[in-house]
């Protein structure tokens, strides 16, 4: 594991699906709400697709002891949700985004008593023990792109290393 692959590890967790573990699928190919789940923002996002991009806002190296340090990744999920429907109403799209966010929160929360995202991290969303969802003003985001936008922010800690 390297701090350089943290974004890819988290994207892998979000696309992984095992029906036996009780966590929801997020990718559409597995019955989830997102057509695209990937590490990093592309130069040109796809149009009219439900999208979730994992980016790193900050890398904070925490000194845990005289010779021990730990990488704390401040991760952000950027979600793009089309605001159109066959009827032309945008209320169903807003409700569908809320439902998708609920699934994302369950997936980020991880398994009962295992906050490592399948061993990919030491812990996720534990220090601080919070996940923050920020919704863009729908009137502004729909006018600019015909999409609803939101972000989900949390931290992921890597195992301590000597250094």
Coordinates of N, CA, C and O in Angstrom, one line a residue:
X1 N 0.8 -1.2 0.0 CA 0.0 0.0 0.0 C 0.9 1.2 0.0 O 1.9 1.3 0.7
X2 N 0.4 2.2 -0.7 CA 1.1 3.5 -0.8 C 0.1 4.6 -0.7 O -1.1 4.4 -1.1
X3 N 0.5 5.7 -0.2 CA -0.5 6.8 -0.1 C -0.9 7.3 -1.5 O -2.0 7.8 -1.7
X4 N -0.1 7.0 -2.5 CA -0.4 7.4 -3.9 C -1.6 6.6 -4.5 O -2.2 7.0 -5.4
X5 N -1.9 5.4 -3.9 CA -3.0 4.6 -4.5 C -4.3 4.7 -3.6 O -5.2 3.9 -3.9
X6 N -4.4 5.6 -2.7 CA -5.5 5.7 -1.8 C -6.8 5.9 -2.6 O -7.9 5.3 -2.3
X7 N -6.8 6.8 -3.5 CA -8.0 7.1 -4.3 C -8.5 5.9 -5.1 O -9.7 5.6 -5.1
X8 N -7.5 5.2 -5.7 CA -7.9 4.0 -6.4 C -8.4 2.9 -5.5 O -9.4 2.2 -5.8
X9 N -7.8 2.8 -4.3 CA -8.3 1.8 -3.3 C -9.8 2.1 -2.9 O -10.6 1.2 -2.8
X10 N -10.1 3.4 -2.7 CA -11.4 3.7 -2.3 C -12.4 3.5 -3.4 O -13.5 3.0 -3.2
X11 N -12.0 3.9 -4.7 CA -12.9 3.6 -5.8 C -13.2 2.1 -6.0 O -14.3 1.7 -6.3
X12 N -12.2 1.3 -5.7 CA -12.3 -0.1 -5.7 C -13.3 -0.6 -4.7 O -14.2 -1.4 -5.0
X13 N -13.3 0.0 -3.5 CA -14.3 -0.4 -2.5 C -15.7 0.0 -2.9 O -16.6 -0.8 -2.7
X14 N -15.8 1.1 -3.5 CA -17.1 1.6 -3.8 C -17.7 0.8 -5.0 O -19.0 0.7 -5.1
X15 N -16.9 0.2 -5.8 CA -17.4 -0.6 -6.9 C -17.5 -2.1 -6.6 O -18.2 -2.8 -7.2
X16 N -16.8 -2.5 -5.5 CA -16.9 -3.9 -5.1 C -18.3 -4.2 -4.6 O -19.0 -3.4 -4.1
X17 N -18.7 -5.5 -4.8 CA -20.0 -5.9 -4.4 C -20.0 -7.3 -4.0 O -19.6 -8.2 -4.8
X18 N -20.5 -7.7 -2.8 CA -20.7 -9.0 -2.4 C -22.0 -9.1 -1.7 O -22.2 -8.6 -0.7
X19 N -23.0 -9.8 -2.4 CA -24.4 -9.8 -1.8 C -24.4 -10.4 -0.4 O -25.3 -10.1 0.4
X20 N -23.4 -11.2 -0.1 CA -23.4 -11.8 1.3 C -23.1 -10.9 2.4 O -23.5 -11.1 3.5
X21 N -22.4 -9.7 2.1 CA -22.0 -8.9 3.2 C -23.1 -7.9 3.6 O -23.0 -7.2 4.6
X22 N -24.2 -7.8 2.9 CA -25.3 -6.9 3.2 C -25.1 -5.4 2.9 O -26.0 -4.6 3.1
X23 N -24.0 -5.1 2.3 CA -23.8 -3.7 1.8 C -24.4 -3.5 0.4 O -24.4 -4.4 -0.4
X24 N -24.9 -2.3 0.1 CA -25.5 -2.1 -1.2 C -24.5 -2.0 -2.3 O -23.4 -1.6 -2.1
X25 N -25.0 -2.4 -3.5 CA -24.2 -2.2 -4.7 C -24.4 -0.7 -5.1 O -25.5 -0.2 -4.9
X26 N -23.3 -0.1 -5.6 CA -23.4 1.2 -6.1 C -23.4 1.3 -7.6 O -23.9 2.2 -8.2
X27 N -22.7 0.4 -8.3 CA -22.5 0.4 -9.7 C -23.8 -0.1 -10.4 O -24.3 -1.2 -10.0
X28 N -24.2 0.5 -11.5 CA -25.4 0.1 -12.2 C -25.3 -1.4 -12.7 O -26.3 -2.1 -12.8
X29 N -24.1 -1.8 -13.0 CA -23.9 -3.2 -13.5 C -24.3 -4.2 -12.5 O -24.5 -5.4 -12.8
X30 N -24.3 -3.8 -11.2 CA -24.6 -4.7 -10.1 C -26.0 -4.4 -9.5 O -26.3 -4.8 -8.4
X31 N -26.7 -3.5 -10.1 CA -28.0 -3.1 -9.6 C -28.0 -1.8 -8.8 O -29.0 -1.4 -8.2
X32 N -26.9 -1.1 -8.8 CA -26.8 0.2 -8.0 C -27.2 1.4 -8.9 O -27.6 1.2 -10.1
X33 N -27.2 2.6 -8.3 CA -27.7 3.8 -9.0 C -26.7 4.5 -9.9 O -27.0 5.4 -10.6
X34 N -25.4 4.1 -9.9 CA -24.4 4.9 -10.6 C -23.9 4.2 -11.8 O -23.4 3.1 -11.8
X35 N -23.9 4.9 -13.0 CA -23.4 4.4 -14.2 C -21.9 4.5 -14.2 O -21.3 3.6 -14.9
X36 N -21.3 5.5 -13.6 CA -19.9 5.7 -13.6 C -19.4 5.8 -12.1 O -20.0 6.6 -11.4
X37 N -18.5 5.0 -11.7 CA -17.7 5.1 -10.5 C -16.3 5.0 -10.8 O -15.9 3.9 -11.4
X38 N -15.5 6.0 -10.5 CA -14.1 5.9 -10.9 C -13.2 6.8 -10.0 O -13.7 7.8 -9.4
X39 N -12.0 6.5 -9.9 CA -11.0 7.3 -9.3 C -10.7 8.5 -10.2 O -10.5 8.3 -11.4
X40 N -10.6 9.7 -9.6 CA -10.3 10.9 -10.3 C -11.3 11.4 -11.2 O -12.1 10.7 -11.8
X41 N -11.3 12.7 -11.4 CA -12.2 13.4 -12.3 C -11.7 13.4 -13.7 O -10.5 13.6 -13.9
X42 N -12.5 13.0 -14.7 CA -12.0 13.1 -16.1 C -12.0 14.5 -16.6 O -12.7 15.4 -16.0
X43 N -11.3 14.7 -17.6 CA -11.3 16.1 -18.3 C -12.7 16.4 -18.7 O -13.1 17.5 -18.6
X44 N -13.4 15.5 -19.4 CA -14.7 15.7 -19.9 C -15.6 14.7 -19.3 O -15.7 13.5 -19.8
X45 N -16.4 15.0 -18.3 CA -17.4 14.1 -17.7 C -18.4 13.6 -18.7 O -18.7 14.4 -19.6
X46 N -18.9 12.5 -18.5 CA -20.0 12.0 -19.4 C -21.3 12.8 -19.2 O -21.5 13.3 -18.2
X47 N -22.1 12.9 -20.2 CA -23.3 13.6 -20.2 C -24.5 12.6 -19.9 O -24.5 11.5 -20.4
X48 N -25.4 13.1 -19.2 CA -26.7 12.4 -18.9 C -26.5 11.0 -18.2 O -27.2 10.1 -18.5
X49 N -25.5 10.9 -17.4 CA -25.2 9.7 -16.7 C -25.0 10.0 -15.2 O -24.5 11.0 -14.8
X50 N -25.4 9.0 -14.4 CA -25.2 9.2 -13.0 C -23.7 8.8 -12.7 O -23.3 7.8 -13.1
X51 N -23.0 9.7 -12.0 CA -21.6 9.6 -11.9 C -21.1 9.9 -10.5 O -21.6 10.7 -9.8
X52 N -20.1 9.1 -10.1 CA -19.5 9.2 -8.8 C -18.0 9.2 -9.0 O -17.5 8.2 -9.5
X53 N -17.3 10.2 -8.6 CA -15.8 10.3 -8.8 C -15.2 10.4 -7.4 O -15.6 11.2 -6.6
X54 N -14.1 9.7 -7.2 CA -13.4 9.7 -5.9 C -12.2 10.6 -6.2 O -11.4 10.4 -7.1
X55 N -12.0 11.6 -5.3 CA -10.8 12.5 -5.4 C -10.3 12.7 -4.0 O -11.0 12.4 -3.0
X56 N -9.1 13.1 -3.9 CA -8.5 13.4 -2.6 C -8.3 14.9 -2.5 O -7.7 15.5 -3.3
X57 N -8.9 15.4 -1.4 CA -8.9 16.9 -1.2 C -7.5 17.2 -0.5 O -7.0 18.3 -0.7
X58 N -7.1 16.3 0.3 CA -5.9 16.6 1.1 C -5.2 15.3 1.6 O -5.9 14.4 1.9
X59 N -3.9 15.4 1.8 CA -3.2 14.3 2.4 C -2.5 14.9 3.6 O -1.8 15.9 3.5
X60 N -2.8 14.4 4.8 CA -2.3 14.9 6.0 C -1.5 13.8 6.7 O -2.0 12.7 7.0
X61 N -0.2 14.0 6.8 CA 0.6 13.0 7.5 C 0.7 13.3 9.0 O 1.1 14.4 9.4
X62 N 0.2 12.4 9.7 CA 0.1 12.5 11.2 C 1.2 11.8 11.8 O 1.5 10.6 11.6
X63 N 2.0 12.5 12.7 CA 3.0 11.8 13.4 C 2.4 11.2 14.7 O 1.8 11.9 15.5
X64 N 2.4 9.9 14.8 CA 1.7 9.2 15.9 C 2.7 8.9 17.0 O 2.2 8.6 18.1
X65 N 4.0 8.9 16.7 CA 5.0 8.6 17.8 C 6.3 9.2 17.2 O 6.4 9.6 16.1
X66 N 7.4 9.1 18.0 CA 8.6 9.6 17.6 C 9.1 9.1 16.2 O 9.6 9.9 15.4
X67 N 8.9 7.9 16.0 CA 9.3 7.3 14.7 C 8.2 6.7 13.9 O 8.4 5.9 13.0
X68 N 7.0 7.0 14.2 CA 5.8 6.5 13.5 C 5.0 7.6 12.9 O 4.8 8.7 13.5
X69 N 4.5 7.4 11.7 CA 3.6 8.4 11.0 C 2.5 7.6 10.3 O 2.7 6.4 9.9
X70 N 1.5 8.3 10.0 CA 0.3 7.7 9.4 C -0.3 8.7 8.3 O -0.4 9.9 8.6
X71 N -0.6 8.2 7.2 CA -1.2 9.1 6.1 C -2.7 9.1 6.4 O -3.4 8.1 6.5
X72 N -3.3 10.3 6.5 CA -4.7 10.5 6.6 C -5.2 11.2 5.3 O -4.8 12.3 5.0
X73 N -6.0 10.5 4.6 CA -6.5 11.0 3.3 C -7.9 11.6 3.5 O -8.8 11.0 4.1
X74 N -8.0 12.9 3.1 CA -9.3 13.5 3.1 C -9.9 13.3 1.7 O -9.5 13.9 0.8
X75 N -10.9 12.4 1.7 CA -11.5 12.0 0.4 C -12.8 12.7 0.2 O -13.5 13.1 1.1
X76 N -13.0 12.9 -1.1 CA -14.3 13.5 -1.5 C -14.9 12.7 -2.7 O -14.2 12.4 -3.6
X77 N -16.1 12.4 -2.5 CA -16.9 11.8 -3.6 C -17.6 12.9 -4.3 O -18.4 13.6 -3.7
X78 N -17.4 13.1 -5.6 CA -18.2 14.1 -6.3 C -19.2 13.4 -7.2 O -18.9 12.5 -8.0
X79 N -20.4 13.8 -6.9 CA -21.6 13.1 -7.5 C -22.3 14.0 -8.5 O -22.6 15.2 -8.2
X80 N -22.5 13.5 -9.7 CA -23.2 14.3 -10.8 C -24.4 13.4 -11.1 O -24.3 12.3 -11.4
X81 N -25.6 14.0 -11.0 CA -26.8 13.3 -11.1 C -27.7 14.1 -12.2 O -28.1 15.2 -11.9
X82 N -28.0 13.5 -13.3 CA -28.9 14.1 -14.3 C -30.2 14.6 -13.7 O -30.8 13.8 -13.0
X83 N -30.6 15.8 -14.0 CA -31.9 16.3 -13.4 C -33.0 16.2 -14.4 O -34.0 17.0 -14.3
X84 N -33.0 15.3 -15.3 CA -34.1 15.2 -16.3 C -34.9 13.9 -16.1 O -34.4 13.0 -15.5
X85 N -36.1 14.0 -16.5 CA -36.9 12.8 -16.5 C -37.8 12.8 -17.7 O -38.0 13.9 -18.3
X86 N -38.4 11.7 -18.0 CA -39.3 11.7 -19.2 C -40.5 12.7 -19.1 O -40.9 13.3 -20.1
X87 N -40.9 13.0 -17.9 CA -42.0 13.9 -17.7 C -41.6 15.4 -17.7 O -42.4 16.3 -17.8
X88 N -40.3 15.6 -17.6 CA -39.8 17.0 -17.5 C -39.7 17.5 -16.0 O -39.2 18.5 -15.8
X89 N -40.3 16.7 -15.1 CA -40.2 17.1 -13.7 C -38.8 16.8 -13.1 O -38.2 15.8 -13.4
X90 N -38.3 17.7 -12.2 CA -37.0 17.4 -11.6 C -37.1 16.9 -10.2 O -36.2 16.4 -9.6
X91 N -38.3 16.9 -9.6 CA -38.5 16.4 -8.3 C -38.1 14.9 -8.2 O -37.5 14.5 -7.2
X92 N -38.5 14.0 -9.1 CA -38.1 12.6 -9.0 C -36.6 12.4 -9.1 O -36.1 11.6 -8.4
X93 N -35.9 13.3 -9.8 CA -34.5 13.2 -9.9 C -33.8 13.5 -8.6 O -32.9 12.9 -8.1
X94 N -34.4 14.6 -7.9 CA -33.9 15.0 -6.6 C -34.1 13.9 -5.6 O -33.2 13.6 -4.7
X95 N -35.3 13.2 -5.6 CA -35.5 12.1 -4.7 C -34.6 10.9 -5.0 O -34.1 10.3 -4.1
X96 N -34.4 10.6 -6.3 CA -33.5 9.5 -6.6 C -32.1 9.8 -6.2 O -31.4 8.9 -5.7
X97 N -31.6 11.0 -6.2 CA -30.3 11.4 -5.7 C -30.3 11.2 -4.2 O -29.3 10.6 -3.7
X98 N -31.3 11.6 -3.5 CA -31.3 11.3 -2.0 C -31.2 9.8 -1.7 O -30.5 9.4 -0.8
X99 N -31.9 9.0 -2.5 CA -31.9 7.6 -2.3 C -30.5 7.0 -2.6 O -30.0 6.1 -1.9
X100 N -29.9 7.5 -3.6 CA -28.5 7.1 -4.0 C -27.5 7.5 -2.9 O -26.6 6.7 -2.5
X101 N -27.7 8.7 -2.3 CA -26.8 9.1 -1.2 C -26.9 8.2 0.0 O -25.9 7.8 0.6
X102 N -28.1 7.7 0.3 CA -28.3 6.8 1.4 C -27.5 5.5 1.1 O -26.9 5.0 2.1
X103 N -27.5 5.0 -0.1 CA -26.7 3.8 -0.4 C -25.2 4.1 -0.3 O -24.4 3.3 0.2
X104 N -24.8 5.3 -0.7 CA -23.4 5.7 -0.6 C -23.0 5.7 0.9 O -21.9 5.2 1.3
X105 N -23.8 6.3 1.7 CA -23.5 6.4 3.2 C -23.4 5.0 3.8 O -22.5 4.8 4.6
X106 N -24.2 4.1 3.4 CA -24.2 2.7 3.9 C -22.8 2.1 3.5 O -22.2 1.4 4.2
X107 N -22.5 2.3 2.2 CA -21.2 1.7 1.7 C -20.0 2.3 2.4 O -19.1 1.6 2.7
X108 N -20.0 3.6 2.5 CA -18.9 4.3 3.2 C -18.8 3.8 4.7 O -17.7 3.6 5.2
X109 N -19.9 3.7 5.3 CA -19.9 3.2 6.7 C -19.3 1.8 6.9 O -18.8 1.5 7.9
X110 N -19.4 1.0 5.8 CA -18.7 -0.3 5.8 C -19.4 -1.3 6.6 O -20.5 -1.2 7.1
X111 N -18.7 -2.4 6.9 CA -19.2 -3.5 7.5 C -19.3 -3.3 9.1 O -18.5 -2.6 9.6
X112 N -20.2 -4.0 9.7 CA -20.3 -3.9 11.2 C -19.0 -4.4 11.8 O -18.5 -5.4 11.4
X113 N -18.4 -3.5 12.6 CA -17.2 -3.8 13.3 C -15.9 -3.9 12.4 O -14.9 -4.3 12.9
X114 N -16.1 -3.5 11.1 CA -14.9 -3.5 10.2 C -15.0 -2.2 9.4 O -15.7 -2.1 8.5
X115 N -14.2 -1.2 9.8 CA -14.2 0.1 9.1 C -13.0 0.2 8.2 O -12.5 1.3 8.0
X116 N -12.4 -0.9 7.8 CA -11.2 -0.9 7.0 C -11.4 -0.9 5.5 O -10.5 -0.8 4.7
X117 N -12.7 -0.9 5.1 CA -13.1 -1.1 3.7 C -12.4 -2.3 3.1 O -11.7 -2.2 2.1
X118 N -12.6 -3.4 3.7 CA -12.1 -4.7 3.2 C -10.6 -4.8 3.3 O -10.0 -5.4 2.5
X119 N -10.0 -4.1 4.3 CA -8.6 -4.2 4.5 C -7.8 -3.2 3.7 O -6.6 -3.2 3.6
X120 N -8.5 -2.3 3.0 CA -7.8 -1.3 2.1 C -7.2 -0.2 2.9 O -6.3 0.5 2.5
X121 N -7.7 0.1 4.1 CA -7.3 1.1 5.0 C -7.2 0.6 6.5 O -7.8 -0.4 6.8
X122 N -6.6 1.4 7.3 CA -6.6 1.1 8.7 C -8.0 1.4 9.3 O -8.6 0.6 10.0
X123 N -8.6 2.5 8.9 CA -10.0 2.9 9.2 C -10.5 3.9 8.3 O -9.7 4.7 7.7
X124 N -11.8 4.0 8.1 CA -12.4 5.0 7.2 C -13.5 5.7 8.0 O -14.3 5.0 8.6
X125 N -13.6 7.0 7.9 CA -14.6 7.8 8.5 C -14.7 7.6 10.0 O -15.8 7.6 10.6
X126 N -13.5 7.4 10.7 CA -13.5 7.1 12.1 C -12.8 8.2 12.9 O -13.0 8.4 14.0
X127 N -11.9 9.0 12.2 CA -11.1 10.0 12.9 C -11.0 11.2 12.0 O -10.0 11.2 11.2
X128 N -11.9 12.2 12.0 CA -13.0 12.2 12.8 C -14.1 11.3 12.3 O -14.2 10.9 11.2
X129 N -15.0 10.9 13.2 CA -16.0 9.9 12.9 C -17.2 10.6 12.3 O -18.3 10.7 12.9
X130 N -17.0 11.1 11.1 CA -18.1 11.8 10.4 C -18.0 11.7 8.9 O -16.9 11.5 8.4
X131 N -19.1 11.8 8.3 CA -19.2 11.8 6.9 C -20.1 13.1 6.6 O -21.2 13.2 7.2
X132 N -19.6 13.9 5.7 CA -20.4 15.2 5.4 C -20.9 15.1 4.0 O -20.1 14.9 3.1
X133 N -22.1 15.4 3.8 CA -22.7 15.5 2.5 C -23.2 16.9 2.2 O -23.9 17.5 3.0
X134 N -22.6 17.5 1.2 CA -23.0 18.9 0.8 C -23.7 18.8 -0.5 O -23.2 18.3 -1.5
X135 N -24.9 19.4 -0.6 CA -25.7 19.5 -1.8 C -25.6 20.8 -2.4 O -25.8 21.8 -1.7
X136 N -25.3 20.9 -3.7 CA -25.3 22.2 -4.4 C -26.7 22.7 -4.5 O -27.7 21.8 -4.6
X137 N -26.9 24.0 -4.6 CA -28.3 24.5 -4.8 C -28.8 24.0 -6.1 O -28.3 24.2 -7.2
X138 N -29.9 23.2 -6.1 CA -30.5 22.6 -7.3 C -30.8 23.6 -8.4 O -30.6 23.4 -9.6
X139 N -31.3 24.8 -8.0 CA -31.7 25.8 -9.0 C -30.4 26.2 -9.8 O -30.5 26.4 -11.0
X140 N -29.3 26.4 -9.1 CA -28.1 26.8 -9.8 C -27.5 25.7 -10.6 O -27.0 25.9 -11.7
X141 N -27.4 24.5 -10.0 CA -26.7 23.4 -10.7 C -27.5 23.0 -11.9 O -27.0 22.6 -13.0
X142 N -28.9 23.0 -11.8 CA -29.7 22.6 -13.0 C -29.6 23.7 -14.1 O -29.6 23.3 -15.3
X143 N -29.5 24.9 -13.7 CA -29.4 26.0 -14.7 C -28.1 25.9 -15.5 O -28.0 26.1 -16.7
X144 N -27.0 25.6 -14.7 CA -25.7 25.5 -15.3 C -25.4 24.3 -16.2 O -24.8 24.4 -17.2
X145 N -25.9 23.1 -15.7 CA -25.5 21.9 -16.4 C -26.7 20.9 -16.6 O -26.5 19.9 -17.2
X146 N -27.8 21.3 -16.1 CA -29.0 20.3 -16.1 C -28.7 19.1 -15.3 O -29.1 18.0 -15.6
X147 N -27.8 19.3 -14.3 CA -27.5 18.2 -13.3 C -27.6 18.7 -11.9 O -27.6 19.9 -11.6
X148 N -27.8 17.7 -11.0 CA -27.7 17.9 -9.6 C -26.3 17.5 -9.2 O -25.8 16.6 -9.7
X149 N -25.8 18.3 -8.3 CA -24.4 18.1 -7.8 C -24.3 18.0 -6.3 O -25.0 18.7 -5.6
X150 N -23.5 17.1 -5.8 CA -23.2 17.0 -4.4 C -21.9 16.4 -4.1 O -21.3 15.8 -5.0
X151 N -21.4 16.6 -2.9 CA -20.1 16.0 -2.5 C -20.3 15.2 -1.2 O -21.1 15.6 -0.4
X152 N -19.6 14.2 -1.0 CA -19.5 13.4 0.2 C -18.1 13.4 0.7 O -17.2 13.0 -0.1
X153 N -17.8 13.9 1.9 CA -16.4 14.1 2.4 C -16.2 13.2 3.6 O -17.1 13.2 4.5
X154 N -15.0 12.6 3.7 CA -14.7 11.8 4.9 C -13.2 11.5 4.8 O -12.5 11.9 3.8
X155 N -12.6 11.0 5.9 CA -11.2 10.7 6.0 C -11.0 9.1 5.9 O -11.9 8.4 6.3
X156 N -9.8 8.8 5.5 CA -9.4 7.4 5.5 C -7.9 7.4 6.0 O -7.1 8.1 5.5
X157 N -7.7 6.6 7.0 CA -6.3 6.5 7.6 C -5.6 5.2 7.0 O -6.2 4.1 7.0
X158 N -4.4 5.4 6.7 CA -3.5 4.2 6.3 C -2.8 3.7 7.5 O -2.8 4.4 8.6
X159 N -2.3 2.5 7.4 CA -1.5 1.9 8.5 C -0.3 2.8 8.8 O 0.2 3.4 7.9
X160 N 0.1 2.8 10.0 CA 1.3 3.6 10.4 C 2.5 3.0 9.8 O 2.6 1.7 9.6
X161 N 3.5 3.8 9.5 CA 4.8 3.4 9.0 C 5.9 4.0 9.8 O 5.7 5.0 10.5
X162 N 7.1 3.4 9.7 CA 8.2 4.0 10.4 C 8.8 5.1 9.5 O 8.8 5.0 8.3
X163 N 9.2 6.2 10.1 CA 9.7 7.3 9.3 C 9.9 8.6 10.0 O 9.5 8.8 11.1

